[in-house]
mmCIF file of C-alpha atoms in Angstrom:
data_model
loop_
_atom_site.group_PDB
_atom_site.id
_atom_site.type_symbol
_atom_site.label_atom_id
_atom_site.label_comp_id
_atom_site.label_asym_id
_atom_site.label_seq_id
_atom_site.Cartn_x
_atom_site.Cartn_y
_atom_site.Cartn_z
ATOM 1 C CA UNK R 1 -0.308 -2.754 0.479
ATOM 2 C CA UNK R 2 -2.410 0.662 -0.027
ATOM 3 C CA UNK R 3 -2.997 2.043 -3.800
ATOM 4 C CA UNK R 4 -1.234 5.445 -3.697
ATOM 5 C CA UNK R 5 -4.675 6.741 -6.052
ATOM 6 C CA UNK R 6 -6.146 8.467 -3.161
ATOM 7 C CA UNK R 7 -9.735 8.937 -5.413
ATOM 8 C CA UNK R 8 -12.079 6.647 -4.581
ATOM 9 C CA UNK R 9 -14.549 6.305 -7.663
ATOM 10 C CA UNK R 10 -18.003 5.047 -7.550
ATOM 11 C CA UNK R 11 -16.886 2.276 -9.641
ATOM 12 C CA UNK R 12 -14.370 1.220 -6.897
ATOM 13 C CA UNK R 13 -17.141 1.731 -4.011
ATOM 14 C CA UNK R 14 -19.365 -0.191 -6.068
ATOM 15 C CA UNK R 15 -16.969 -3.108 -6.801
ATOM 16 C CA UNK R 16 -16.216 -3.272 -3.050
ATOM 17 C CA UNK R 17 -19.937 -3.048 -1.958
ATOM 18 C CA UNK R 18 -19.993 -6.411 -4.559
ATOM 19 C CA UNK R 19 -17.070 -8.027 -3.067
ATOM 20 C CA UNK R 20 -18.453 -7.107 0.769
ATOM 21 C CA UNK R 21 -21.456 -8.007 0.150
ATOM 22 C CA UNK R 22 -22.923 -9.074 -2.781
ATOM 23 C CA UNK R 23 -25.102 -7.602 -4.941
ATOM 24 C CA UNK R 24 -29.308 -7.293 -3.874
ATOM 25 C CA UNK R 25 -31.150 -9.007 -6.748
ATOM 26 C CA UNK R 26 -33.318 -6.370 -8.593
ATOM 27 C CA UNK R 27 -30.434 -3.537 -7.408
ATOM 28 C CA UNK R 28 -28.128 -2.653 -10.403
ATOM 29 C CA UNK R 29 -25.165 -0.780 -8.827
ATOM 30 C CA UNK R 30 -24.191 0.481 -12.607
ATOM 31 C CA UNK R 31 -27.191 2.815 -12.555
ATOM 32 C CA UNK R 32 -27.617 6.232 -11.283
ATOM 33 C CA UNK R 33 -26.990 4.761 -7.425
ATOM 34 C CA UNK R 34 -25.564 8.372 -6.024
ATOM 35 C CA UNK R 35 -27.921 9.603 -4.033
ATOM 36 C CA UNK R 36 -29.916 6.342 -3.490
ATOM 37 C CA UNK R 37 -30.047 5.447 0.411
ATOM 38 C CA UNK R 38 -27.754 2.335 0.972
ATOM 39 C CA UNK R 39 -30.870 0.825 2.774
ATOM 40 C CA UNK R 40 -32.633 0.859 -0.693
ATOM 41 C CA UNK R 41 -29.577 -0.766 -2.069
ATOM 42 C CA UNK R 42 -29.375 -3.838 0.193
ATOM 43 C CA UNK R 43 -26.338 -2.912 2.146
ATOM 44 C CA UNK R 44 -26.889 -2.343 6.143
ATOM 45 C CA UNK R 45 -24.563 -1.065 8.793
ATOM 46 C CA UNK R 46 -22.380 -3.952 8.650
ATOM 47 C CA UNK R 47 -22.015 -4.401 5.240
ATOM 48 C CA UNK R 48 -20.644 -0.842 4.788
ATOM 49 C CA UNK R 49 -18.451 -1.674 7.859
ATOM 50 C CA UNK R 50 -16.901 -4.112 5.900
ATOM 51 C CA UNK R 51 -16.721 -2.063 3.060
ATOM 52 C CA UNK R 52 -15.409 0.747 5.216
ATOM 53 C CA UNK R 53 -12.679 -1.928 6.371
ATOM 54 C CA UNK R 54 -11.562 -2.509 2.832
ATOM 55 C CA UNK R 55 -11.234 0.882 2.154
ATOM 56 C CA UNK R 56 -9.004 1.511 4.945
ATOM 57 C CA UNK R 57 -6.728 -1.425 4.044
ATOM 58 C CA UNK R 58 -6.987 -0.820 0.036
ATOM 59 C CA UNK R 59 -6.746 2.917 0.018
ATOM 60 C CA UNK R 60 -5.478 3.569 3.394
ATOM 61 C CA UNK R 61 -7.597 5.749 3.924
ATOM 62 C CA UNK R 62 -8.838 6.548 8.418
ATOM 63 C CA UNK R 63 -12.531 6.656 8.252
ATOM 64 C CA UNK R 64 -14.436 6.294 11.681
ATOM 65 C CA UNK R 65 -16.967 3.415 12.301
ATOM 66 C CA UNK R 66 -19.362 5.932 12.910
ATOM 67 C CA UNK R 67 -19.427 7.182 9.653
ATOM 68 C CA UNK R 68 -21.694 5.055 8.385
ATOM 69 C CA UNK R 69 -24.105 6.662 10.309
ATOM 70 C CA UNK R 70 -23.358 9.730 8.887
ATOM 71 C CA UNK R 71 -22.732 8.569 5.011
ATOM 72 C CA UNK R 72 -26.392 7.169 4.296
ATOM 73 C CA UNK R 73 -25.675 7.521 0.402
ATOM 74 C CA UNK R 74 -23.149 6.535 -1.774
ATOM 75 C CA UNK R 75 -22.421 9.974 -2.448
ATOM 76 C CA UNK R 76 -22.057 10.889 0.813
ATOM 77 C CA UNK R 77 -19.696 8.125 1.223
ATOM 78 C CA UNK R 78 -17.824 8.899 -1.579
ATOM 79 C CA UNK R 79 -17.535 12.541 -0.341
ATOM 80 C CA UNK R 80 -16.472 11.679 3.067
ATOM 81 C CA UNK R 81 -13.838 9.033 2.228
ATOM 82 C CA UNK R 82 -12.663 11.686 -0.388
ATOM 83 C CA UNK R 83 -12.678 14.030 2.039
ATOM 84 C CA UNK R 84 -10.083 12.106 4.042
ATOM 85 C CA UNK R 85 -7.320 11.514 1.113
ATOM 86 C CA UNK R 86 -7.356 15.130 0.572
ATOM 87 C CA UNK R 87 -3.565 16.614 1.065
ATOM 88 C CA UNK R 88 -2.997 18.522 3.963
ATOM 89 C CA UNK R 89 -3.121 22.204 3.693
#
């Protein structure tokens, strides 16, 4: 069943990314992680698939596989997943 928050936090990207995935040793999510390429983090295309997956069942939230293309950044995740809870004008 999907949480009705529709905010997705870097906390909960981060725990997911951790659940997906694992963590890369020498990586610590908790720090300033925003803008750091998910490449430098550990996590590859198919990791954030997963976590893209989780999203969409957790949140229930659309995203498109090829986002990931797009969202090279936690940030830029967190902006495009965002994005898509918005309300509809």
């Amino acid at each position: 069943m999907p949480i009705t928050t529709t905010h997705v936090t870097l906390t909960d990207l981060t725990r997911m990314l951790r659940e997906s995935a694992g963590e890369e040793e020498g990586v610590d999510l908790d720090g300033d992680v925003m803008d750091t390429p998910f490449i430098e983090l550990g996590y590859d295309s198919l990791a954030l698939l997963q976590v893209i997956g989780e999203i969409q069942r957790e949140y229930g939230v659309e995203i498109p596989d090829d986002a990931v293309v797009d969202a090279e950044t936690p940030r830029a995740l967190l902006d495009l997943i965002n994005a898509g809870t918005a309300p509809a004008a």
